[in-house]
Short mmCIF file of C-alpha atoms and ligand atoms in Angstrom, two decimals:
data_model
loop_
_atom_site.label_atom_id
_atom_site.label_comp_id
_atom_site.label_asym_id
_atom_site.label_seq_id
_atom_site.Cartn_x
_atom_site.Cartn_y
_atom_site.Cartn_z
CA MET B 19 0.01 -0.01 0.03
CA ASP B 20 1.24 3.51 -0.61
CA ALA B 21 2.02 5.71 2.34
CA TYR B 22 -1.18 7.71 2.12
CA GLU B 23 -3.65 4.87 1.66
CA GLY B 24 -6.35 5.10 4.29
CA ARG B 25 -4.91 8.26 5.79
CA VAL B 26 -6.53 10.96 3.63
CA THR B 27 -10.03 12.35 4.30
CA PHE B 28 -11.76 15.22 2.52
CA LEU B 29 -13.16 17.44 5.32
CA ASN B 30 -15.40 19.53 3.01
CA ASN B 31 -16.60 19.24 -0.57
CA ARG B 32 -15.08 22.48 -1.90
CA ASP B 33 -12.91 22.66 -4.98
CA VAL B 34 -9.25 23.47 -5.22
CA GLY B 35 -9.00 27.29 -5.41
CA SER B 36 -6.83 29.54 -7.54
CA GLY B 37 -4.70 30.98 -4.71
CA PRO B 38 -0.92 30.96 -5.03
CA TYR B 39 -0.15 28.36 -2.35
CA VAL B 40 -1.15 25.16 -0.62
CA LEU B 41 -1.55 25.74 3.13
CA TYR B 42 -0.39 23.02 5.51
CA TRP B 43 -2.04 23.78 8.81
CA MET B 44 0.22 22.01 11.31
CA GLN B 45 -1.98 21.07 14.21
CA HIS B 46 -0.74 18.00 16.02
CA SER B 47 2.20 16.67 13.98
CA GLN B 48 4.76 19.26 15.01
CA ARG B 49 7.62 17.83 13.04
CA VAL B 50 9.20 17.76 9.56
CA ARG B 51 10.55 14.23 9.71
CA TYR B 52 8.17 11.50 8.42
CA ASN B 53 5.12 13.69 8.51
CA HIS B 54 2.56 12.32 6.00
CA ALA B 55 0.48 15.53 6.16
CA LEU B 56 3.42 17.79 5.37
CA GLU B 57 4.67 15.56 2.52
CA PHE B 58 1.14 15.23 1.13
CA ALA B 59 0.82 19.04 1.12
CA ILE B 60 4.12 19.32 -0.75
CA ALA B 61 3.06 16.69 -3.31
CA GLN B 62 -0.16 18.62 -3.91
CA ALA B 63 1.69 21.91 -4.20
CA ASN B 64 4.07 20.45 -6.73
CA GLU B 65 1.24 18.92 -8.76
CA LEU B 66 -0.71 22.19 -8.76
CA ARG B 67 2.47 24.23 -9.34
CA LYS B 68 1.81 26.21 -6.15
CA SER B 69 4.07 27.30 -3.31
CA LEU B 70 3.78 25.97 0.22
CA VAL B 71 2.87 27.86 3.35
CA VAL B 72 2.82 26.16 6.71
CA VAL B 73 1.01 27.70 9.66
CA PHE B 74 1.07 26.83 13.35
CA GLY B 75 -1.17 28.76 15.79
CA ILE B 76 -0.02 29.23 19.32
CA THR B 77 -3.00 29.74 21.58
CA GLU B 78 -2.83 30.89 25.19
CA HIS B 79 -6.13 29.16 25.84
CA TYR B 80 -5.24 25.55 25.34
CA PRO B 81 -6.53 23.66 28.41
CA HIS B 82 -3.78 23.51 31.08
CA ALA B 83 -1.40 25.64 29.02
CA ASN B 84 1.62 26.19 31.27
CA GLU B 85 5.28 26.98 31.15
CA ARG B 86 6.21 23.30 31.32
CA ASN B 87 4.22 21.97 28.41
CA TYR B 88 4.68 25.11 26.30
CA ALA B 89 8.46 25.14 26.85
CA PHE B 90 8.56 21.56 25.51
CA MET B 91 6.34 22.48 22.59
CA LEU B 92 8.22 25.63 21.64
CA GLU B 93 11.58 23.87 21.80
CA GLY B 94 10.17 21.41 19.23
CA LEU B 95 8.74 24.22 17.09
CA ARG B 96 12.07 25.98 17.04
CA GLU B 97 13.63 22.95 15.47
CA THR B 98 10.78 22.51 13.11
CA ALA B 99 11.11 26.13 12.01
CA GLU B 100 14.75 25.46 11.16
CA THR B 101 14.31 22.13 9.35
CA ILE B 102 11.22 23.17 7.41
CA LYS B 103 13.41 25.51 5.40
CA GLU B 104 14.71 22.39 3.57
CA LYS B 105 11.20 21.94 2.25
CA ASN B 106 11.18 25.38 0.65
CA ALA B 107 8.15 26.32 2.73
CA LEU B 108 7.20 29.61 4.39
CA PHE B 109 6.60 28.80 8.07
CA VAL B 110 4.22 31.14 9.86
CA ILE B 111 4.11 30.87 13.64
CA ALA B 112 0.99 32.78 14.60
CA LEU B 113 0.16 34.09 18.00
CA ALA B 114 -3.49 33.32 17.43
CA GLU B 115 -6.07 30.62 17.89
CA PRO B 116 -5.03 27.81 15.50
CA ASP B 117 -8.36 27.80 13.68
CA THR B 118 -8.41 31.62 13.30
CA ALA B 119 -4.87 31.62 11.86
CA ALA B 120 -5.68 28.80 9.48
CA ILE B 121 -8.84 30.40 8.24
CA GLU B 122 -7.17 33.73 7.59
CA LEU B 123 -4.30 32.24 5.58
CA ALA B 124 -6.69 29.87 3.80
CA SER B 125 -8.38 32.90 2.21
CA GLU B 126 -5.47 33.05 -0.29
CA ALA B 127 -4.83 29.34 -0.46
CA ALA B 128 -5.71 26.84 -3.19
CA MET B 129 -6.02 24.00 -0.67
CA VAL B 130 -5.71 23.39 3.03
CA VAL B 131 -4.06 20.21 4.36
CA VAL B 132 -4.20 19.40 8.07
CA ASP B 133 -2.90 16.58 10.25
CA ARG B 134 -5.08 14.87 12.86
CA GLY B 135 -5.16 15.09 16.64
CA TYR B 136 -7.82 13.20 18.53
CA VAL B 137 -8.95 15.34 21.41
CA THR B 138 -12.08 17.49 21.41
CA ILE B 139 -10.42 20.86 20.93
CA GLU B 140 -8.44 19.64 17.90
CA ARG B 141 -11.61 18.13 16.38
CA ARG B 142 -13.52 21.36 16.98
CA TRP B 143 -10.81 23.43 15.30
CA ARG B 144 -10.78 21.19 12.25
CA ASN B 145 -14.55 21.31 11.94
CA THR B 146 -14.52 25.12 12.14
CA VAL B 147 -11.76 25.44 9.54
CA ALA B 148 -13.27 22.89 7.15
CA SER B 149 -16.65 24.60 7.19
CA SER B 150 -15.26 28.13 6.99
CA VAL B 151 -12.70 27.98 4.17
CA ALA B 152 -13.66 28.47 0.53
CA CYS B 153 -11.19 25.86 -0.79
CA SER B 154 -10.73 22.12 -0.33
CA CYS B 155 -9.68 21.01 3.16
CA ILE B 156 -7.98 17.64 3.45
CA GLN B 157 -7.01 15.77 6.61
CA VAL B 158 -3.98 13.41 6.58
CA GLU B 159 -3.66 11.12 9.57
CA THR B 160 -0.02 10.61 10.47
CA ASP B 161 0.32 10.16 14.25
CA ILE B 162 -1.02 6.66 14.34
CA VAL B 163 -0.08 3.36 12.76
CA VAL B 164 -3.49 2.04 11.73
CA PRO B 165 -5.85 4.92 11.01
CA VAL B 166 -8.45 5.08 13.74
CA GLU B 167 -11.58 4.35 11.71
CA LEU B 168 -9.84 1.58 9.72
CA ALA B 169 -8.72 -0.08 12.94
CA SER B 170 -12.29 -0.24 14.16
CA TRP B 171 -15.58 1.53 13.41
CA LYS B 172 -16.67 1.50 17.07
CA GLU B 173 -15.46 1.96 20.58
CA GLU B 174 -13.44 -1.16 21.57
CA TYR B 175 -13.99 -2.94 24.82
CA SER B 176 -10.40 -3.85 25.60
CA ALA B 177 -6.88 -4.28 24.25
CA ALA B 178 -7.82 -7.85 23.31
CA THR B 179 -10.70 -6.80 21.07
CA LEU B 180 -8.65 -4.11 19.36
CA ARG B 181 -5.60 -6.37 18.99
CA ASN B 182 -7.69 -8.91 17.12
CA LYS B 183 -8.85 -6.23 14.70
CA ILE B 184 -5.55 -4.57 14.00
CA ALA B 185 -3.05 -7.44 14.18
CA GLY B 186 -3.35 -8.17 10.47
CA LYS B 187 -3.45 -4.48 9.45
CA ILE B 188 -0.38 -3.06 11.18
CA GLU B 189 2.08 -4.08 8.49
CA LEU B 190 -0.13 -2.50 5.84
CA PHE B 191 0.23 0.91 7.43
CA THR B 192 3.95 1.18 8.10
CA ALA B 193 4.92 2.97 4.90
CA LEU B 194 6.70 6.25 5.59
CA PRO B 195 6.12 9.10 3.19
CA GLU B 196 8.69 10.06 0.53
CA CYS B 197 10.73 13.06 1.53
CA LEU B 198 9.85 15.93 -0.89
CA THR B 199 10.74 19.57 -1.43
CA CYS B 200 8.35 22.19 -2.77
CA ASN B 201 9.41 23.08 -6.37
CA MET B 202 7.90 26.51 -6.50
CA PRO B 203 9.59 29.54 -4.94
CA MET B 204 8.42 30.73 -1.52
CA VAL B 205 5.56 33.18 -1.62
CA GLU B 206 5.14 36.49 0.10
CA ILE B 207 1.94 36.59 2.07
CA LYS B 208 -0.13 39.65 2.99
CA THR B 209 0.68 40.85 6.48
CA PRO B 210 -1.75 38.88 8.64
CA SER B 211 -4.08 40.52 11.16
CA PHE B 212 -2.47 38.44 13.96
CA PRO B 213 1.01 38.76 15.38
CA THR B 214 3.66 36.28 14.29
CA VAL B 215 6.89 35.20 15.95
CA ARG B 216 10.25 33.80 14.87
CA LEU B 217 11.81 31.02 16.83
CA ARG B 218 15.43 30.93 15.72
CA THR B 219 17.23 30.51 19.00
CA SER B 220 16.65 29.28 22.51
CA ALA B 221 16.57 32.93 23.57
CA ASP B 222 13.57 33.45 21.23
CA VAL B 223 11.85 30.53 22.93
CA GLU B 224 12.57 31.96 26.39
CA GLU B 225 11.38 35.40 25.38
CA LEU B 226 8.11 34.16 23.90
CA LEU B 227 7.52 31.87 26.85
CA SER B 228 7.87 34.69 29.28
CA THR B 229 5.32 36.87 27.49
CA LEU B 230 2.58 34.25 26.99
CA ALA B 231 -0.43 34.53 29.26
CA ILE B 232 -0.20 30.93 30.47
CA ASP B 233 0.25 29.33 33.92
CA HIS B 234 3.82 30.19 34.91
CA SER B 235 3.61 28.42 38.22
CA VAL B 236 4.29 25.02 36.59
CA LYS B 237 7.93 25.32 35.66
CA LYS B 238 9.87 23.74 32.82
CA SER B 239 11.08 20.19 33.29
CA PRO B 240 14.71 20.13 34.42
CA THR B 241 15.22 16.73 32.70
CA ILE B 242 13.06 16.49 29.56
CA LYS B 243 13.44 18.86 26.64
CA GLY B 244 11.54 18.95 23.38
CA GLY B 245 12.44 18.49 19.75
CA THR B 246 12.65 15.87 17.04
CA THR B 247 16.43 15.52 17.25
CA ARG B 248 16.18 14.64 20.97
CA ALA B 249 13.31 12.24 20.24
CA VAL B 250 15.29 10.41 17.55
CA LEU B 251 18.35 10.19 19.83
CA LYS B 252 16.15 8.79 22.61
CA LEU B 253 14.75 6.23 20.17
CA GLN B 254 18.20 5.22 18.99
CA ARG B 255 19.49 4.81 22.56
CA PHE B 256 16.38 2.90 23.52
CA VAL B 257 16.76 0.44 20.71
CA SER B 258 20.48 -0.09 21.06
CA GLU B 259 20.77 -0.14 24.86
CA LEU B 260 17.45 -0.57 26.66
CA LEU B 261 15.17 -2.67 24.50
CA VAL B 262 17.02 -5.84 25.52
CA ASP B 263 15.89 -5.35 29.15
CA TYR B 264 12.49 -3.84 28.38
CA ALA B 265 10.38 -7.02 28.84
CA ARG B 266 12.07 -7.93 32.17
CA LYS B 267 12.38 -4.53 33.77
CA LYS B 268 9.83 -2.17 32.24
CA GLY B 269 7.56 -2.29 35.32
CA ASP B 270 10.32 -1.50 37.78
CA PRO B 271 10.30 2.16 38.68
CA SER B 272 13.81 1.97 40.08
CA GLU B 273 15.16 0.91 36.67
CA HIS B 274 15.31 3.16 33.59
CA VAL B 275 14.52 0.93 30.67
CA THR B 276 11.47 2.52 29.08
CA SER B 277 11.77 4.84 26.09
CA ILE B 278 10.41 8.09 27.59
CA LEU B 279 9.05 8.84 24.16
CA SER B 280 5.55 9.69 25.32
CA PRO B 281 6.16 13.49 25.52
CA TYR B 282 7.54 13.48 21.98
CA LEU B 283 4.69 11.34 20.65
CA HIS B 284 2.24 13.58 22.44
CA PHE B 285 3.47 16.70 20.62
CA GLY B 286 3.87 14.86 17.29
CA GLN B 287 7.67 15.50 17.41
CA ILE B 288 8.32 11.89 16.34
CA SER B 289 6.31 9.58 14.12
CA PRO B 290 4.95 6.45 15.85
CA ILE B 291 5.68 4.61 12.59
CA GLU B 292 9.33 5.55 12.75
CA VAL B 293 9.40 4.23 16.36
CA TYR B 294 7.59 1.05 15.28
CA LEU B 295 10.01 0.34 12.44
CA ALA B 296 13.13 1.01 14.50
CA VAL B 297 11.98 -1.38 17.23
CA LYS B 298 10.61 -4.04 14.79
CA GLU B 299 14.01 -4.22 13.11
CA HIS B 300 15.59 -5.29 16.43
CA ASP B 301 12.75 -7.35 17.82
CA PRO B 302 10.66 -8.70 14.86
CA GLN B 303 8.46 -10.87 17.10
CA ASP B 304 7.90 -8.17 19.73
CA THR B 305 9.26 -10.44 22.42
CA SER B 306 9.92 -7.24 24.47
CA GLY B 307 6.21 -6.31 24.38
CA PHE B 308 7.12 -2.76 23.40
CA LEU B 309 5.12 -2.74 20.17
CA GLU B 310 2.08 -3.97 22.10
CA GLU B 311 2.33 -0.77 24.19
CA LEU B 312 3.17 1.51 21.27
CA VAL B 313 0.50 0.27 18.91
CA VAL B 314 -2.25 -1.70 20.67
CA ARG B 315 -2.35 0.26 23.95
CA ARG B 316 -1.72 3.64 22.39
CA GLU B 317 -4.18 3.12 19.60
CA LEU B 318 -6.77 1.71 22.02
CA ALA B 319 -6.53 5.06 23.86
CA ILE B 320 -7.03 6.89 20.56
CA ASN B 321 -9.99 4.66 19.77
CA PHE B 322 -11.47 5.59 23.20
CA CYS B 323 -11.11 9.33 22.60
CA HIS B 324 -12.32 9.13 19.04
CA TYR B 325 -15.55 7.32 19.81
CA ARG B 326 -16.35 8.92 23.16
CA ASN B 327 -16.84 12.63 23.74
CA ASP B 328 -16.77 12.08 27.49
CA TYR B 329 -13.32 10.43 27.40
CA ASP B 330 -12.06 12.65 30.23
CA SER B 331 -14.86 11.99 32.66
CA TYR B 332 -16.25 9.36 34.98
CA SER B 333 -19.23 8.78 32.73
CA SER B 334 -16.94 7.04 30.20
CA LEU B 335 -16.50 4.01 32.47
CA PRO B 336 -18.18 0.69 31.61
CA LYS B 337 -21.49 -0.18 33.24
CA TRP B 338 -20.03 -2.86 35.48
CA ALA B 339 -17.41 -0.48 36.88
CA VAL B 340 -19.91 2.29 37.64
CA GLU B 341 -22.28 -0.24 39.27
CA THR B 342 -19.63 -1.78 41.50
CA LEU B 343 -18.20 1.62 42.53
CA GLU B 344 -21.72 2.81 43.26
CA ILE B 345 -22.31 -0.16 45.60
CA HIS B 346 -19.12 0.81 47.47
CA ARG B 347 -19.67 4.58 47.33
CA PHE B 348 -20.15 4.88 51.12
CA ASP B 349 -17.49 2.39 52.21
CA THR B 350 -15.17 3.86 54.81
CA ARG B 351 -11.94 5.01 53.19
CA PRO B 352 -8.77 4.02 55.08
CA VAL B 353 -7.76 7.74 55.03
CA LEU B 354 -8.90 10.85 53.17
CA TYR B 355 -6.60 13.57 51.81
CA ASP B 356 -7.52 16.96 50.45
CA ASP B 357 -6.38 18.14 47.04
CA LYS B 358 -3.60 20.28 48.47
CA GLN B 359 -2.06 17.38 50.43
CA LEU B 360 -2.24 15.23 47.29
CA ILE B 361 -0.72 17.83 44.99
CA GLN B 362 2.09 18.39 47.49
CA GLY B 363 2.63 14.63 47.81
CA VAL B 364 2.41 14.53 51.64
CA THR B 365 0.37 11.40 52.19
CA GLY B 366 1.32 8.54 54.50
CA ASP B 367 2.47 6.50 51.49
CA PRO B 368 6.16 7.09 50.58
CA TYR B 369 5.80 5.38 47.22
CA TRP B 370 2.89 7.49 46.16
CA ASN B 371 4.59 10.63 47.43
CA ALA B 372 7.66 9.72 45.37
CA ALA B 373 5.58 9.20 42.26
CA GLN B 374 3.80 12.50 42.77
CA ARG B 375 7.13 14.26 43.29
CA GLN B 376 8.48 12.70 40.14
CA LEU B 377 5.47 14.08 38.27
CA VAL B 378 5.47 17.55 39.83
CA VAL B 379 9.20 18.12 39.55
CA THR B 380 10.10 16.45 36.24
CA GLY B 381 6.78 16.39 34.31
CA PHE B 382 6.97 12.59 33.93
CA MET B 383 6.04 9.58 36.04
CA HIS B 384 7.13 6.03 35.56
CA GLY B 385 4.45 3.93 33.82
CA TYR B 386 3.90 1.39 36.59
CA MET B 387 3.69 4.13 39.22
CA ARG B 388 0.99 5.85 37.13
CA MET B 389 -1.26 2.88 37.67
CA TYR B 390 -0.60 2.85 41.40
CA TRP B 391 -1.02 6.60 41.62
CA GLY B 392 -4.45 6.56 39.96
CA LYS B 393 -5.66 3.59 42.04
CA LYS B 394 -4.66 5.26 45.34
CA LEU B 395 -6.67 8.39 44.48
CA LEU B 396 -9.75 6.20 44.25
CA GLU B 397 -9.01 4.95 47.77
CA TRP B 398 -8.27 8.38 49.28
CA LYS B 399 -11.14 10.51 48.00
CA GLU B 400 -14.57 10.45 49.42
CA HIS B 401 -16.27 9.70 46.06
CA PRO B 402 -14.90 8.05 42.92
CA GLU B 403 -15.93 11.02 40.69
CA GLU B 404 -13.78 13.34 42.82
CA ALA B 405 -10.81 11.00 42.52
CA TYR B 406 -11.31 10.76 38.74
CA ALA B 407 -11.53 14.50 38.23
CA LEU B 408 -8.45 15.14 40.36
CA ALA B 409 -6.43 12.48 38.52
CA VAL B 410 -7.30 14.13 35.16
CA ALA B 411 -6.53 17.62 36.43
CA MET B 412 -3.17 16.69 37.98
CA ASN B 413 -2.13 14.56 35.01
CA ASP B 414 -3.06 17.29 32.53
CA THR B 415 -1.35 19.98 34.54
CA PHE B 416 1.92 18.44 35.51
CA SER B 417 2.67 15.74 32.94
CA ILE B 418 4.41 16.91 29.74
CA ASP B 419 2.63 14.09 27.95
CA GLY B 420 -0.74 14.96 29.58
CA ARG B 421 -3.87 16.16 27.70
CA ASP B 422 -3.38 13.03 25.57
CA PRO B 423 -5.63 10.06 24.73
CA ASN B 424 -3.14 7.85 26.61
CA GLY B 425 -3.61 9.90 29.78
CA TYR B 426 -7.42 9.77 29.57
CA ALA B 427 -7.43 6.06 28.83
CA GLY B 428 -4.80 5.40 31.58
CA ILE B 429 -6.89 7.15 34.20
CA ALA B 430 -10.07 5.44 33.02
CA TRP B 431 -8.19 2.10 33.28
CA CYS B 432 -7.48 2.80 36.99
CA PHE B 433 -11.25 2.89 37.45
CA GLY B 434 -12.02 -0.23 35.40
CA LYS B 435 -12.01 0.80 31.76
CA HIS B 436 -10.51 -1.67 29.29
CA ASP B 437 -10.17 -4.11 32.25
CA ARG B 438 -12.35 -6.85 33.67
CA PRO B 439 -14.02 -7.32 37.10
CA TRP B 440 -11.82 -8.74 39.82
CA LYS B 441 -12.55 -10.16 43.27
CA GLU B 442 -14.83 -7.82 45.18
CA ARG B 443 -13.40 -5.75 48.02
CA SER B 444 -14.08 -2.59 50.02
CA VAL B 445 -14.01 0.80 48.22
CA PHE B 446 -12.84 -0.65 44.84
CA GLY B 447 -15.67 -3.11 44.46
CA MET B 448 -14.66 -5.31 41.56
CA VAL B 449 -12.24 -2.73 40.16
CA ARG B 450 -8.65 -4.06 40.15
CA TYR B 451 -6.79 -3.18 43.37
CA MET B 452 -3.11 -2.37 43.86
CA ASN B 453 -1.25 -1.93 47.09
CA ALA B 454 2.18 -1.02 48.42
CA LYS B 455 2.98 -4.66 49.36
CA GLY B 456 2.61 -5.58 45.70
CA LEU B 457 5.14 -2.92 44.75
CA GLU B 458 7.58 -4.08 47.43
CA ARG B 459 7.26 -7.71 46.38
CA LYS B 460 8.17 -6.91 42.77
CA PHE B 461 10.53 -3.98 42.83
CA ASP B 462 13.27 -2.25 44.76
CA MET B 463 10.99 0.51 46.04
CA SER B 464 13.50 2.06 48.41
CA SER B 465 15.87 2.62 45.50
CA TYR B 466 13.01 4.38 43.63
CA VAL B 467 12.24 6.60 46.64
CA ARG B 468 15.90 7.46 47.08
CA GLN B 469 16.27 8.41 43.43
CA ILE B 470 13.26 10.68 43.65
CA GLU B 471 14.50 12.31 46.89
CA ASP B 472 17.69 13.16 45.06
CA LEU B 473 15.81 15.13 42.43
CA LYS B 474 16.59 18.81 42.53
P1 FAD Z 5 7.27 3.00 26.96
O1 FAD Z 5 7.09 1.88 27.91
O2 FAD Z 5 8.61 3.22 26.44
O3 FAD Z 5 6.21 2.75 25.81
C1 FAD Z 5 6.34 3.37 24.50
C2 FAD Z 5 5.13 4.12 24.15
O4 FAD Z 5 4.00 3.25 24.12
C3 FAD Z 5 4.78 5.22 25.12
O5 FAD Z 5 5.46 6.40 24.87
C4 FAD Z 5 3.26 5.38 24.84
O6 FAD Z 5 3.02 6.17 23.70
C5 FAD Z 5 2.84 3.96 24.57
N1 FAD Z 5 2.32 3.35 25.84
C6 FAD Z 5 3.06 2.73 26.77
N2 FAD Z 5 2.23 2.28 27.78
C7 FAD Z 5 0.98 2.68 27.41
C8 FAD Z 5 -0.29 2.55 28.00
N3 FAD Z 5 -0.46 1.90 29.16
N4 FAD Z 5 -1.37 3.07 27.38
C9 FAD Z 5 -1.23 3.73 26.20
N5 FAD Z 5 -0.04 3.85 25.58
C10 FAD Z 5 1.06 3.37 26.16
N6 FAD Z 5 0.58 8.11 28.60
C11 FAD Z 5 0.78 9.34 27.98
O7 FAD Z 5 1.34 9.33 26.85
N7 FAD Z 5 0.29 10.45 28.49
C12 FAD Z 5 -0.31 10.49 29.70
O8 FAD Z 5 -0.75 11.56 30.15
C13 FAD Z 5 -0.48 9.28 30.37
N8 FAD Z 5 -1.07 9.25 31.60
C14 FAD Z 5 -1.30 8.06 32.23
C15 FAD Z 5 -2.02 8.08 33.43
C16 FAD Z 5 -2.28 6.89 34.10
C17 FAD Z 5 -3.06 6.91 35.37
C18 FAD Z 5 -1.83 5.66 33.54
C19 FAD Z 5 -2.16 4.37 34.20
C20 FAD Z 5 -1.17 5.66 32.31
C21 FAD Z 5 -0.87 6.83 31.64
N9 FAD Z 5 -0.17 6.90 30.42
C22 FAD Z 5 -0.01 8.08 29.78
C23 FAD Z 5 0.20 5.65 29.75
C24 FAD Z 5 1.68 5.17 30.03
O9 FAD Z 5 1.87 5.05 31.39
C25 FAD Z 5 2.70 6.05 29.40
O10 FAD Z 5 2.43 6.24 28.04
C26 FAD Z 5 4.12 5.53 29.52
O11 FAD Z 5 4.41 5.23 30.87
C27 FAD Z 5 5.06 6.54 28.95
O12 FAD Z 5 6.42 6.19 29.19
P2 FAD Z 5 7.38 5.70 28.01
O13 FAD Z 5 7.27 6.61 26.84
O14 FAD Z 5 8.71 5.51 28.64
O15 FAD Z 5 6.69 4.32 27.68
#
């Protein structure tokens, strides 16, 4: 199959216009490397003998916009601004709502091409743009291996049901796009009504960051920085040094064998197909289980967000989970903590506190601890809805990879989603339980706690 098969959707039924350029509205896929949407836009521009303009809109109103997640995003955009020059494209970084910026530049465009993110705000922006522009608007899905509707036409119940559906399709969708350059000279565009910025240096990033009206109380991560080059280096190191231990040690929070690619995947700074192919080359049978996480688990999360508008709320849970939690609604909790105590990580549980500190200080939490972290909130809040809402709010605020389908599905999993009923017990009902003894049995938890205490 060619690289675009199954990835291209016409979002309106307008014709190609006569404007001097094709507009690639970069929404989610904030990279140049292996970006199907960008390459498709260039191919269209070359065929139509048009120039290429790329626009990215920086909004101050993205949910949970803060210094941490914007620093990561802007570091990535700075690199993208540099590398996109190779494509002979004019890159406009607009200080405007993404849909507003795209609509304004589309007024002179022959065609709009957009990539695809899966959360509500991204969907809403695309709908607005597609219905407002006078020219053809085409979506190209590039941050997924098997395009979401081709994987399944409905919400899937569990990893097992999705796995069955996509197992035979994955290899059909691993073609990377050909690397093209726009043949026509760069165009001049009319001065837009919105301000634009240049991101040439780290100082430009810092300056912009300091002027944005976002939450400045959540500081940049001291350990994780954005950009495609960093993502590719992380991938290379993971494959050559860590993959060999992944199956054995991935759950152990005191070890460091996972890829830490989730922030880069979240901001579209690396293609999941590139990651898939790099790992597949070393581990064709997926004996490490990494591809199961990258494709089945990640794409199950996308399936969840695509087919459910309430993906970030308690109402998205399966009937059995809601029923069992309802039966245990008034069970006495072992202890209750208020939001402040939880945010500060000052509970009586040193492992949970360490996980919370890892999240708040670095913007990342080990995957196994994320499960434990979510489960404990259920135990420590008076009602499950409260626990659910706090988990979403903390994850979206502090985690660089938050505000992502994986985060919403991960939190839902802690409350029974994509899982099955287990033996009934207090508070949890039949929702799977986790406790500190389980952590101690499996892992060197004191080493984990020591490592987190050493964080600056
Ligand atoms: P690796 O183990 O190296 O895996 C590679 C990639 O596979 C990850 O980057 C991710 O894209 C995908 N992946 C791995 N585990 C899962 C999983 N369980 N579900 C879906 N995809 C997975 N992931 C996020 O990307 N953003 C979040 O905000 C987020 N919040 C979570 C909250 C809770 C309560 C839970 C239980 C899970 C959450 N996850 C989230 C899923 C998972 O924990 C992280 O994706 C993973 O730990 C990221 O680390 P890594 O990149 O080193 O993963």
